[in-house]
PDB file of C-alpha atoms and ligand atoms in Angstrom:
ATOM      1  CA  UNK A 270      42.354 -88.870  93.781  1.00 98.00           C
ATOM      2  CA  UNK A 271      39.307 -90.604  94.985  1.00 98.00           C
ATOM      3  CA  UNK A 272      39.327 -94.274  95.584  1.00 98.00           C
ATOM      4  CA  UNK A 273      36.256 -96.472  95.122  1.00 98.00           C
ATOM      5  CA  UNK A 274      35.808 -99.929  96.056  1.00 98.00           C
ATOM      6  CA  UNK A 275      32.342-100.445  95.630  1.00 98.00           C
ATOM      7  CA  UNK A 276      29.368 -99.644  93.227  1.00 98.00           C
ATOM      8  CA  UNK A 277      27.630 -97.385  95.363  1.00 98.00           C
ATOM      9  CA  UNK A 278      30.777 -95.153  95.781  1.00 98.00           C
ATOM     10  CA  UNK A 279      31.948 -95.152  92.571  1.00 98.00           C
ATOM     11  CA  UNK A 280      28.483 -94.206  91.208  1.00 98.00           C
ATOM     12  CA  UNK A 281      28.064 -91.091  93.604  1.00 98.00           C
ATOM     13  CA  UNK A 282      31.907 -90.411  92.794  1.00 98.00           C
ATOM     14  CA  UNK A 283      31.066 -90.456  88.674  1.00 98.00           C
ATOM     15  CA  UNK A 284      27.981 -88.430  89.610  1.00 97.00           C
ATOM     16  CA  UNK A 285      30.087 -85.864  90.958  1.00 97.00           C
ATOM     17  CA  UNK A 286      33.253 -85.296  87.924  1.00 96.00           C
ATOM     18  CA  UNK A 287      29.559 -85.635  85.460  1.00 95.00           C
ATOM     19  CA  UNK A 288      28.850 -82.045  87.497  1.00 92.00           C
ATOM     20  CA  UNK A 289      32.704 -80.765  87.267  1.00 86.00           C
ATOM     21  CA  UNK A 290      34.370 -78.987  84.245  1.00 79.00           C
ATOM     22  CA  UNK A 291      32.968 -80.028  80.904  1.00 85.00           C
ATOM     23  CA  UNK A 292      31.871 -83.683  82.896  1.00 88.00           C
ATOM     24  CA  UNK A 293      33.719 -85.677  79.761  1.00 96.00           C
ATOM     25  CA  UNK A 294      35.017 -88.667  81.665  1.00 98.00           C
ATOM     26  CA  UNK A 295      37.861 -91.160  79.996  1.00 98.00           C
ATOM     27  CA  UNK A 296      38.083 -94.787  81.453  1.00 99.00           C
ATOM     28  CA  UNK A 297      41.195 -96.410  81.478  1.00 99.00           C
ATOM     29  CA  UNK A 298      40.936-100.408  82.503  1.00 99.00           C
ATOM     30  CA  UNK A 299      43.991-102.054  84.071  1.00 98.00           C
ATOM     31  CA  UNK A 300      44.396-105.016  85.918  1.00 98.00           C
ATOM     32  CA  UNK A 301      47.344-103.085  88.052  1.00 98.00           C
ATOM     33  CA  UNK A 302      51.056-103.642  88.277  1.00 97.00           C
ATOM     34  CA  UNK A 303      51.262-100.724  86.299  1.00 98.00           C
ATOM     35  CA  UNK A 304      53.875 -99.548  83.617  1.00 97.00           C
ATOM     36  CA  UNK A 305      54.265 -96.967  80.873  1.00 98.00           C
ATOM     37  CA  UNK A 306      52.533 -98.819  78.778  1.00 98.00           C
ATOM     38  CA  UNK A 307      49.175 -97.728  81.478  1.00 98.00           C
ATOM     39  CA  UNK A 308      50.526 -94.182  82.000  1.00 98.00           C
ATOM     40  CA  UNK A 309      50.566 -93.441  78.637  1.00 98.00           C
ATOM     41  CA  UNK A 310      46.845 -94.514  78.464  1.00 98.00           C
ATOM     42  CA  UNK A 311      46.315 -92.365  81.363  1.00 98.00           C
ATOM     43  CA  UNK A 312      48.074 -89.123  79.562  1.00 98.00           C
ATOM     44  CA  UNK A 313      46.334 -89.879  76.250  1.00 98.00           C
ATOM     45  CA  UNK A 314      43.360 -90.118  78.273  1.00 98.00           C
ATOM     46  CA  UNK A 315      43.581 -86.612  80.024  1.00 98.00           C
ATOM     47  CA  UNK A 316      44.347 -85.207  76.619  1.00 98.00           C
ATOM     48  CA  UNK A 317      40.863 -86.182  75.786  1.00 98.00           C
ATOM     49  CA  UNK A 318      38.683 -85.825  78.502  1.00 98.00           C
ATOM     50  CA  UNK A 319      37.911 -83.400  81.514  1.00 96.00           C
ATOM     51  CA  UNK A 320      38.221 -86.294  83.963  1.00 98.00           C
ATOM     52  CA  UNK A 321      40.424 -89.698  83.935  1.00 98.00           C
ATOM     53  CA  UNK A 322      38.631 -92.821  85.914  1.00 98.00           C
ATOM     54  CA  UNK A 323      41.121 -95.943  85.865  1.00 99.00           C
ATOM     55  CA  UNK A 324      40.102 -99.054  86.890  1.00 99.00           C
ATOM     56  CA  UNK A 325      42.619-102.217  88.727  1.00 98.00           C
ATOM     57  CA  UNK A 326      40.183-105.348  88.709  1.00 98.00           C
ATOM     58  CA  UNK A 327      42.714-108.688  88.402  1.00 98.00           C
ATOM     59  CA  UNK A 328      39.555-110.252  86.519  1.00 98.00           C
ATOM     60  CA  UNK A 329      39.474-114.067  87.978  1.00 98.00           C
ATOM     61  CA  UNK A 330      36.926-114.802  84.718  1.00 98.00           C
ATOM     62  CA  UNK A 331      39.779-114.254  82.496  1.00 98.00           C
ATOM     63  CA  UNK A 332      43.017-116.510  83.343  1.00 98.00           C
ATOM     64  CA  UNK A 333      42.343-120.488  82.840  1.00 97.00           C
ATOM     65  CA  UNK A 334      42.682-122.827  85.764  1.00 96.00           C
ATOM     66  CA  UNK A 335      46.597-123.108  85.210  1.00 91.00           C
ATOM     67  CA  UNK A 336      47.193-119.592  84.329  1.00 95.00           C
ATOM     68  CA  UNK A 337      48.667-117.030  86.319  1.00 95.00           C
ATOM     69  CA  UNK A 338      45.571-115.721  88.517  1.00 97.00           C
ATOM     70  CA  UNK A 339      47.371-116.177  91.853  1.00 97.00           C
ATOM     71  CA  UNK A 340      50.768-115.092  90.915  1.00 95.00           C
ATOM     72  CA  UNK A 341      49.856-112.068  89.079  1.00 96.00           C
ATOM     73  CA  UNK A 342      51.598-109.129  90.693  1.00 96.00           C
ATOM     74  CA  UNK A 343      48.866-107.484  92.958  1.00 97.00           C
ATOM     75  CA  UNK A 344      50.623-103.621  94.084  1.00 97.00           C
ATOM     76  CA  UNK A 345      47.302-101.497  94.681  1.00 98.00           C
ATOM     77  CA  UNK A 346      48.955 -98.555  96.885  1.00 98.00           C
ATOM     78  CA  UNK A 347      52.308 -98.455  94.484  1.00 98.00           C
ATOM     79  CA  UNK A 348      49.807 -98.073  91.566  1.00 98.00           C
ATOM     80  CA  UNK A 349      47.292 -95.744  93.297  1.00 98.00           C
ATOM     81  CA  UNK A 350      50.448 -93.347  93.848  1.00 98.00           C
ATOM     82  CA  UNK A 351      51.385 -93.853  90.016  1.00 98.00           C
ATOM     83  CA  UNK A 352      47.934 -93.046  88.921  1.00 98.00           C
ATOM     84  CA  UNK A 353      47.063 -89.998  91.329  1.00 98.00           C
ATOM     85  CA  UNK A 354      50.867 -88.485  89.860  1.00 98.00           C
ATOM     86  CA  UNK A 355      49.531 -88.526  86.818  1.00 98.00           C
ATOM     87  CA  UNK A 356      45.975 -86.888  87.679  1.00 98.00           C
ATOM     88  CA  UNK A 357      44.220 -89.371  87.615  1.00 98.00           C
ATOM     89  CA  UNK A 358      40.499 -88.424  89.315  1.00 98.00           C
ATOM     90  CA  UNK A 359      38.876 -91.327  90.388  1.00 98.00           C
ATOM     91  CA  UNK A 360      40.296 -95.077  90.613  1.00 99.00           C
ATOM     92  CA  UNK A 361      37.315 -97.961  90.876  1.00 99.00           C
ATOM     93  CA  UNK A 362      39.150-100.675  92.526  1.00 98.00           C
ATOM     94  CA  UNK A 363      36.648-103.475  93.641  1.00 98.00           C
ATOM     95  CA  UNK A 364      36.868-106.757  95.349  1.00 98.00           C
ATOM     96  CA  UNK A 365      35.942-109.705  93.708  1.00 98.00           C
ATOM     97  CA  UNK A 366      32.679-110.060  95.361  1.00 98.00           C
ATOM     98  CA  UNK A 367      31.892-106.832  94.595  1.00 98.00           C
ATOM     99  CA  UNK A 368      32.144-107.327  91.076  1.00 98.00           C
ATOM    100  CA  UNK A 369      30.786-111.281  91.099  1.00 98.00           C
ATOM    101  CA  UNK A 370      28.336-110.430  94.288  1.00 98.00           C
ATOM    102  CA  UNK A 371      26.813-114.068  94.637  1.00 98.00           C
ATOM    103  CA  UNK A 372      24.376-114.995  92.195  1.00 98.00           C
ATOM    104  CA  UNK A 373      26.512-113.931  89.515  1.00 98.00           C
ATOM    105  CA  UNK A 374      25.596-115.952  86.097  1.00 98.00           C
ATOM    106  CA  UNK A 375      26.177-113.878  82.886  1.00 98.00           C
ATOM    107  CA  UNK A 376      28.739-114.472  80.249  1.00 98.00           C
ATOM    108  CA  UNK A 377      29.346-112.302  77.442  1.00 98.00           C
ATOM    109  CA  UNK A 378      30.712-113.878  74.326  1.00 98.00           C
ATOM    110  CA  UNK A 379      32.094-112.009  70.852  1.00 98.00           C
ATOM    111  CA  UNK A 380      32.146-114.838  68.411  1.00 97.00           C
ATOM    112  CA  UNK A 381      34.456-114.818  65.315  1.00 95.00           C
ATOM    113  CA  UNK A 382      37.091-112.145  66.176  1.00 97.00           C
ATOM    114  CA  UNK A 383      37.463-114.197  69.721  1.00 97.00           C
ATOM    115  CA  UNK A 384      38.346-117.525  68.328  1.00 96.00           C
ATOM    116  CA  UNK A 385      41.281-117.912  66.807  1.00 97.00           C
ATOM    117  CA  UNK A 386      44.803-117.367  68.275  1.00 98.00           C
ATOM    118  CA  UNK A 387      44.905-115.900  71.910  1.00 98.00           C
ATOM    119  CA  UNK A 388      40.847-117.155  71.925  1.00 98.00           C
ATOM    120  CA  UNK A 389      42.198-120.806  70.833  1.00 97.00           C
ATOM    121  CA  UNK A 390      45.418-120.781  73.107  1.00 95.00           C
ATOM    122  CA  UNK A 391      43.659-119.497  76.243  1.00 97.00           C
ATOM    123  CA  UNK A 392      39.808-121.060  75.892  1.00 97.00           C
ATOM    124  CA  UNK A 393      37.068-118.863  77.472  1.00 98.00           C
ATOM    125  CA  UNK A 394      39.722-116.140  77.985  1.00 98.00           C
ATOM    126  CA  UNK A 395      37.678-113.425  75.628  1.00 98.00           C
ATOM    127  CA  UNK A 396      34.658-114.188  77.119  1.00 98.00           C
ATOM    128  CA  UNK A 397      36.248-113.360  80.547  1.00 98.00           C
ATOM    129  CA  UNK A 398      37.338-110.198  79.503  1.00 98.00           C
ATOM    130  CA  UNK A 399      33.942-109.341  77.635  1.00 98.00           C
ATOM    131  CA  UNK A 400      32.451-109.789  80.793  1.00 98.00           C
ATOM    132  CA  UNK A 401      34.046-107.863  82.763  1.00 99.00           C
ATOM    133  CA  UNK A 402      34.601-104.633  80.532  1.00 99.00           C
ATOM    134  CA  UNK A 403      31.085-104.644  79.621  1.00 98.00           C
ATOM    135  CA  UNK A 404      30.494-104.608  83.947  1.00 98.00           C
ATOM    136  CA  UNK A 405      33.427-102.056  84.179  1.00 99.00           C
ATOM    137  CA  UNK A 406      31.838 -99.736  81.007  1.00 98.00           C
ATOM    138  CA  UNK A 407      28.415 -99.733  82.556  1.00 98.00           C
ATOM    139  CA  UNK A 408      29.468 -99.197  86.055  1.00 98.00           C
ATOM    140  CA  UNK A 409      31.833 -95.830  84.768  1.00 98.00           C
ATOM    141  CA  UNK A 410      29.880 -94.647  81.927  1.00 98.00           C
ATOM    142  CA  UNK A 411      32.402 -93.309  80.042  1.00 98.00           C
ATOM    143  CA  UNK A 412      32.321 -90.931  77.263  1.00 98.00           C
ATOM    144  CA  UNK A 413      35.687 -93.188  75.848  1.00 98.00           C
ATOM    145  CA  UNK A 414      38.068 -95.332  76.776  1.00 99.00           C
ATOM    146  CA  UNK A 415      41.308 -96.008  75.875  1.00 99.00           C
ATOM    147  CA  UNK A 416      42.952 -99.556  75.602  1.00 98.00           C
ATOM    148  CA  UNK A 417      46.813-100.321  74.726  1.00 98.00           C
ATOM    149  CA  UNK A 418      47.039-102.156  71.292  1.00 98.00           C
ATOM    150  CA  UNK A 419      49.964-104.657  72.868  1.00 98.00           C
ATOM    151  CA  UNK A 420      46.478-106.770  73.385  1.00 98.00           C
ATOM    152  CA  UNK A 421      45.182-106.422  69.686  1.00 98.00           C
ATOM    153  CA  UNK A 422      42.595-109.049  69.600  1.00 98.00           C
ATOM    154  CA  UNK A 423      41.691-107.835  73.005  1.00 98.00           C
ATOM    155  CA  UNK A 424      40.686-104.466  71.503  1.00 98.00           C
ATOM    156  CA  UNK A 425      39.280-105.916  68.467  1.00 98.00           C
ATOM    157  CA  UNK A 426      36.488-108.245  70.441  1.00 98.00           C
ATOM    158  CA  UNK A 427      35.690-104.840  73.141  1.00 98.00           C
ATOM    159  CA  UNK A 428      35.041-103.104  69.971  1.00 98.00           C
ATOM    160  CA  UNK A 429      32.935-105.630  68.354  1.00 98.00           C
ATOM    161  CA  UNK A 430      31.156-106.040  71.118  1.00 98.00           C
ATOM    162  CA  UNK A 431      30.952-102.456  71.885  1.00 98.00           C
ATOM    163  CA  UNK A 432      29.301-102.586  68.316  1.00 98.00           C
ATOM    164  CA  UNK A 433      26.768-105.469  68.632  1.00 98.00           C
ATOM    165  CA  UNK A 434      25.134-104.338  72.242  1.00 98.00           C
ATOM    166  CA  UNK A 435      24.844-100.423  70.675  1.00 98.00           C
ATOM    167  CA  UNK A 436      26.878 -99.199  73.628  1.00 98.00           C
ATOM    168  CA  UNK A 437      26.174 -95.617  74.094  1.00 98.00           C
ATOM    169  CA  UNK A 438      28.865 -94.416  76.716  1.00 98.00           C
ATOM    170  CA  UNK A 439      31.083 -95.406  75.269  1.00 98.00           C
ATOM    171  CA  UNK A 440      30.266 -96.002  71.752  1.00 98.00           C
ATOM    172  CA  UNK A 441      32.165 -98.272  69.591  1.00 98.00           C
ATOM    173  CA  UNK A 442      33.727 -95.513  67.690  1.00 98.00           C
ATOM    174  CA  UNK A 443      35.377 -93.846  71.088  1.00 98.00           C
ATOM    175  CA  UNK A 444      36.749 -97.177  72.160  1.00 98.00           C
ATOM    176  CA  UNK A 445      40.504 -95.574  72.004  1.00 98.00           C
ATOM    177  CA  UNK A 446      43.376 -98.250  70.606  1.00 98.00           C
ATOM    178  CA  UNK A 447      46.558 -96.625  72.125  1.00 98.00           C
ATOM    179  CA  UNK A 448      50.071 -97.718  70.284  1.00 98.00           C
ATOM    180  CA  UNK A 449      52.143-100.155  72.291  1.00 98.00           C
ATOM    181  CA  UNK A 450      55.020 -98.924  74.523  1.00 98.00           C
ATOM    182  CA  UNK A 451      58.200-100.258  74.356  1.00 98.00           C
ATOM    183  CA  UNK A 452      61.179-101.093  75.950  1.00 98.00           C
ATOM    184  CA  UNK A 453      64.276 -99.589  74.619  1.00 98.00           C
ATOM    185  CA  UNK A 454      65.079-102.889  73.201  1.00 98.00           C
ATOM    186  CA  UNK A 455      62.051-103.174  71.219  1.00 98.00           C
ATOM    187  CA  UNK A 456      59.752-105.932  73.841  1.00 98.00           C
ATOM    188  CA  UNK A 457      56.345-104.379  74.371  1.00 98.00           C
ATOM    189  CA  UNK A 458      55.839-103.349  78.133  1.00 98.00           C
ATOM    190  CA  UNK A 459      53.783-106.094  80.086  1.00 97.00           C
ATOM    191  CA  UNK A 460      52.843-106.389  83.702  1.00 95.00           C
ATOM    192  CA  UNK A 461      53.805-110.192  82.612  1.00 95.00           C
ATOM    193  CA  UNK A 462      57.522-108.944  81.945  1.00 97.00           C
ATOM    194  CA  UNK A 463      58.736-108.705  85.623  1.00 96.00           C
ATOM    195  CA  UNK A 464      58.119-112.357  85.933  1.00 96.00           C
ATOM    196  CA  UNK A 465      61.506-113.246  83.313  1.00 98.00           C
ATOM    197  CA  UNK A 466      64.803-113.738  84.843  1.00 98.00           C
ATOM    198  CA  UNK A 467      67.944-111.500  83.248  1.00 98.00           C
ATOM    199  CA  UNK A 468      68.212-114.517  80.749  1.00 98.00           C
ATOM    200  CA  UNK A 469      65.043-114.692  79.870  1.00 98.00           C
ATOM    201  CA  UNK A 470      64.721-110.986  79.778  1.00 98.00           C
ATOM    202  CA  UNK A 471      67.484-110.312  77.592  1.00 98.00           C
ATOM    203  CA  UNK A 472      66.410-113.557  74.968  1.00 98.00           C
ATOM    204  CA  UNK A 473      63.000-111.729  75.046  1.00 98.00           C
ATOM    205  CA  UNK A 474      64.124-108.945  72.707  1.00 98.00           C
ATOM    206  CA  UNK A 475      64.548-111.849  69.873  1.00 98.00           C
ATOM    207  CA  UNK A 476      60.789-111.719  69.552  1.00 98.00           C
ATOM    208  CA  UNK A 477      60.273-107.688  68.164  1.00 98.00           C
ATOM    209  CA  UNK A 478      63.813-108.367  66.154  1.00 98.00           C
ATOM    210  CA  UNK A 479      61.872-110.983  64.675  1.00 98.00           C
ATOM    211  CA  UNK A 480      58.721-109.968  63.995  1.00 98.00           C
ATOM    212  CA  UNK A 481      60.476-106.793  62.220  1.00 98.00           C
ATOM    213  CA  UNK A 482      62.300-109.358  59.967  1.00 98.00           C
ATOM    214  CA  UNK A 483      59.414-111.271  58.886  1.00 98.00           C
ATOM    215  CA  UNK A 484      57.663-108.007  58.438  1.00 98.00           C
ATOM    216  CA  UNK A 485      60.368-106.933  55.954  1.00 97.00           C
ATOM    217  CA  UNK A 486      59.693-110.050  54.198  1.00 97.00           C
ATOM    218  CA  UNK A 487      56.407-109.734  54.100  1.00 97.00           C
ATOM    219  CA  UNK A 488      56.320-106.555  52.710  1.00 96.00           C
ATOM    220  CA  UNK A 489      59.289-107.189  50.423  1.00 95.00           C
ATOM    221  CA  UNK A 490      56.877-109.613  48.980  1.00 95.00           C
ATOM    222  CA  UNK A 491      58.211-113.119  50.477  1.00 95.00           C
ATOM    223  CA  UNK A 492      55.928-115.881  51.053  1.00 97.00           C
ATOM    224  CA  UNK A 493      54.480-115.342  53.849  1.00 98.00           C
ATOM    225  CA  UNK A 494      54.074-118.970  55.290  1.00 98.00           C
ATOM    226  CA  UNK A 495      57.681-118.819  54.867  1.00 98.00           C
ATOM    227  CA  UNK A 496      58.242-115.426  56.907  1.00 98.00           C
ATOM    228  CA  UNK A 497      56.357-116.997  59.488  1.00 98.00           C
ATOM    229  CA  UNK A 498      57.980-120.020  59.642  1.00 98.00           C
ATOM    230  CA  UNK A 499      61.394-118.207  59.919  1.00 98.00           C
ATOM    231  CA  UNK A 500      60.375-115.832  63.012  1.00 98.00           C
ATOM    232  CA  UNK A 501      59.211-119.177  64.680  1.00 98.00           C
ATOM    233  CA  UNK A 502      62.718-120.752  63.915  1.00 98.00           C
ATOM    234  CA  UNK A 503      64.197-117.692  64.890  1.00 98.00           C
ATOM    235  CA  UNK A 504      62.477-117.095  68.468  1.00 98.00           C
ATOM    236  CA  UNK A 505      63.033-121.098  69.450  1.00 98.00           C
ATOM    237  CA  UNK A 506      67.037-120.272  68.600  1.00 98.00           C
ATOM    238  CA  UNK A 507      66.600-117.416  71.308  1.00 98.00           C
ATOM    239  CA  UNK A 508      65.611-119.440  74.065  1.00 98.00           C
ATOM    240  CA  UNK A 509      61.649-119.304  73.856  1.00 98.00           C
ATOM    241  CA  UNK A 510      60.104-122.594  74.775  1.00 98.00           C
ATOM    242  CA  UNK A 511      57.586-122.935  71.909  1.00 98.00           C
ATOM    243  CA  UNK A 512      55.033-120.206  69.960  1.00 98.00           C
ATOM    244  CA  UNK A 513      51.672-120.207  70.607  1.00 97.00           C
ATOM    245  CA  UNK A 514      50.779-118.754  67.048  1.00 98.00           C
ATOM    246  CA  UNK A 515      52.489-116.497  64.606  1.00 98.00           C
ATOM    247  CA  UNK A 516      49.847-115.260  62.293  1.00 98.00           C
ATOM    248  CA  UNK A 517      49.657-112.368  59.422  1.00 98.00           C
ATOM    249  CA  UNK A 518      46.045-111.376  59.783  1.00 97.00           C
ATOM    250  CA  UNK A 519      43.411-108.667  58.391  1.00 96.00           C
ATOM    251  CA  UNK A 520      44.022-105.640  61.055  1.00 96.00           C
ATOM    252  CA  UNK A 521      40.235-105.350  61.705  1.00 93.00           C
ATOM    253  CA  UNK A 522      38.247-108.499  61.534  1.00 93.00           C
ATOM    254  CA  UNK A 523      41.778-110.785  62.441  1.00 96.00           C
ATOM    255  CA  UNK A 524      41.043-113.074  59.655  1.00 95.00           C
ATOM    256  CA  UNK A 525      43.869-115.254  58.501  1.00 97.00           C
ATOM    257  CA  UNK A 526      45.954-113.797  55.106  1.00 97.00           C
ATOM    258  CA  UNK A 527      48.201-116.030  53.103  1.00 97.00           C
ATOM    259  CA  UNK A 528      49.146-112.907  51.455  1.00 95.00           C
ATOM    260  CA  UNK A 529      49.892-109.474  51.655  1.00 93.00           C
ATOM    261  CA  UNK A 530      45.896-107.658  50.444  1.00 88.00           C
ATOM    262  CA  UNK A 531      45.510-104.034  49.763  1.00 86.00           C
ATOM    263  CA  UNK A 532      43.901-103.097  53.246  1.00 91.00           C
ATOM    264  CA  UNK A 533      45.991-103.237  56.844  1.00 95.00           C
ATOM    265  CA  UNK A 534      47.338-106.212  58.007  1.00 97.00           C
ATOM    266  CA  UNK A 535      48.761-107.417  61.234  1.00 98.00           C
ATOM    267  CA  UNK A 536      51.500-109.668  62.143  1.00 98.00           C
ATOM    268  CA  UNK A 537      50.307-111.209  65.681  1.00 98.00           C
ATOM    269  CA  UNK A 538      52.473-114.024  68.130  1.00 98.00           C
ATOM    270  CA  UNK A 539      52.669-115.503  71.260  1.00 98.00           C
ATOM    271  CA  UNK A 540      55.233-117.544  72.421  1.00 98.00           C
ATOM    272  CA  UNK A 541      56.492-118.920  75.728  1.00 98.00           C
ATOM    273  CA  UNK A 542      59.739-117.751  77.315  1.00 98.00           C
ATOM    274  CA  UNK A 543      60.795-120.314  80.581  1.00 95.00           C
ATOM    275  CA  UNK A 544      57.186-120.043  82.131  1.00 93.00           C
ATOM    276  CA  UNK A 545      55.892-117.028  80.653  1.00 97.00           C
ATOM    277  CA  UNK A 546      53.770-116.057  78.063  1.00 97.00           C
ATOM    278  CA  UNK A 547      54.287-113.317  75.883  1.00 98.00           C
ATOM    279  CA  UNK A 548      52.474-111.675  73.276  1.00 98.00           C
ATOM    280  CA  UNK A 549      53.035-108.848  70.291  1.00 98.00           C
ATOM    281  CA  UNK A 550      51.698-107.289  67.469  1.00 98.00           C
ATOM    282  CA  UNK A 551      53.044-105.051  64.360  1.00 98.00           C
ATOM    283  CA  UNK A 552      51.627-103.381  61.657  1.00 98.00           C
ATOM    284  CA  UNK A 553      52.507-104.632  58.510  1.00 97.00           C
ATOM    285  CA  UNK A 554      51.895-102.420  54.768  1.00 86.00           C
ATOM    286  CA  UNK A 555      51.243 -99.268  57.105  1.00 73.00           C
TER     287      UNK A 555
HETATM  288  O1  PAF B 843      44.106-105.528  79.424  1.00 93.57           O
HETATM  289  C1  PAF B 843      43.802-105.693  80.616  1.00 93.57           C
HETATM  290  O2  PAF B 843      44.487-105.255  81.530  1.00 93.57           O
HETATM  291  C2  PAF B 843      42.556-106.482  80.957  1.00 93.57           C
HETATM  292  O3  PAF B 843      42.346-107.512  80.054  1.00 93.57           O
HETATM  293  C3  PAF B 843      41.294-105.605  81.087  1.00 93.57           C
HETATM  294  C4  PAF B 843      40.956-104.933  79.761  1.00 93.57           C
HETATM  295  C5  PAF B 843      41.508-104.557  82.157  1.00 93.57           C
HETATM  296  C6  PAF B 843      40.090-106.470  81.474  1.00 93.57           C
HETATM  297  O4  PAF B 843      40.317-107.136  82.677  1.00 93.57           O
END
């Protein structure tokens, strides 16, 4: 596995796999401190391409000034081995100042879909992340890439922006939402995880227990306010400090429901857990 660290590499190192095999070249983004929840990008990612490019970037642009930014785990050679095991081709792992060189001044912004719920909890947060995977999608070129759906709205403002800029590599349509991975108690796989002590760990599990209970509701036909209500009751009992949001939603533009329509719907939350954040999705009517 090659590794690039800046744009002149990386180009000469896509230009190269674009020659090899069919040239079809999958991008999977991480910020590192890798899990399953990345390999099985990576393998879902192989399955449909020649070549696999991953990228670790801990985007500064996207944490807020009292997030996480400087405590976020940082493991470049552990991941590096993770990635090459899995055949990875090419990992684009650049500086800051190689991706902001000085000068730096452009912000991209998806309205709508970015401004409710993680968008109103963590302000300018989507536009960080806009930023940066538009950089990341025209440095790589991709033919697709393939994003975890543990960060729901996250997919749902790449793809709309994917849409509104015409993207050609990748297009909207091959922007890849991958199913979330879990732990064999139910808590989505986060990089964010490792930061919960056993306590906290083992409370965490109240949040997918819940979510599955109001989505029984739901579906049963309860009120949803009501559902909604309970899994917030129900995740403060556990330990969690407070929730964030916990929202029923239309799966692909993420506006609010009150009720249960006749198209997909998503049950979305965040809550805090001792210092951490934590965030989930579920289908709901699937
Ligand atoms: O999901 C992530 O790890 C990040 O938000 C991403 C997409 C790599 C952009 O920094």
């Amino acid at each position: 596995m090659q590794i690039a660290t800046t744009r002149d590499v990386l180009r000469n190192a896509v230009a190269g796999l674009r020659q090899a095999g069919d040239g079809r070249i999958a991008l999977v983004p991480t910020m590192g401190a890798l899990h399953e929840g990345h390999l099985t990008l990576v393998r879902r990612a192989r399955e449909l391409a020649d070549h696999v490019v991953a990228s670790i970037f801990v985007n500064p642009k996207q944490f807020g000034p009292n997030e996480d930014l400087d405590a976020y785990p940082r493991q470049l050679a552990e991941d590096a081995r993770l990635l090459e095991g899995e055949g990875v081709a090419l990992l684009w792992a650049p500086t800051v100042a190689e991706m902001y060189p000085s000068g730096f001044a452009t912000n991209v912004s998806v309205a709508g879909v970015s401004d409710r719920l993680c968008g109103a909890a963590r302000p300018g947060h989507f536009d960080g992340v806009a930023t940066v995977v538009l950089k990341l999608f025209n440095q790589v070129q991709p033919d697709i890439a393939l994003f975890g759906e543990k960060d729901y709205q996250q997919l749902a403002v790449i793809r709309s922006m994917a849409r509104d800029c015409d993207l050609a590599l990748p297009e909207a349509r091959n922007i890849i939402g991958v199913p979330t991975v879990r732990e064999a108690d139910g808590l989505a796989m986060s990089s964010r995880n490792r930061y919960l002590s056993p306590e906290q760990r083992a409370a965490a599990a109240a949040l997918p227990q819940a979510m599955r209970r109001t989505i029984a509701a739901i579906e049963g036909g309860g009120d949803v306010a009501g559902a909604l209500a309970a899994l917030e009751a129900e995740v403060i009992a556990a330990g969690f400090s407070s929730v964030d949001y916990a929202d029923l939603a239309d799966a692909a533009s993420l506006a609010p429901l009150t009720a249960l329509g006749t198209g997909p719907a998503r049950v979305l939350v965040a809550a805090r857990i001792g210092g951490t954040r934590l965030i989930d999705n579920m289908a709901v009517g699937a």
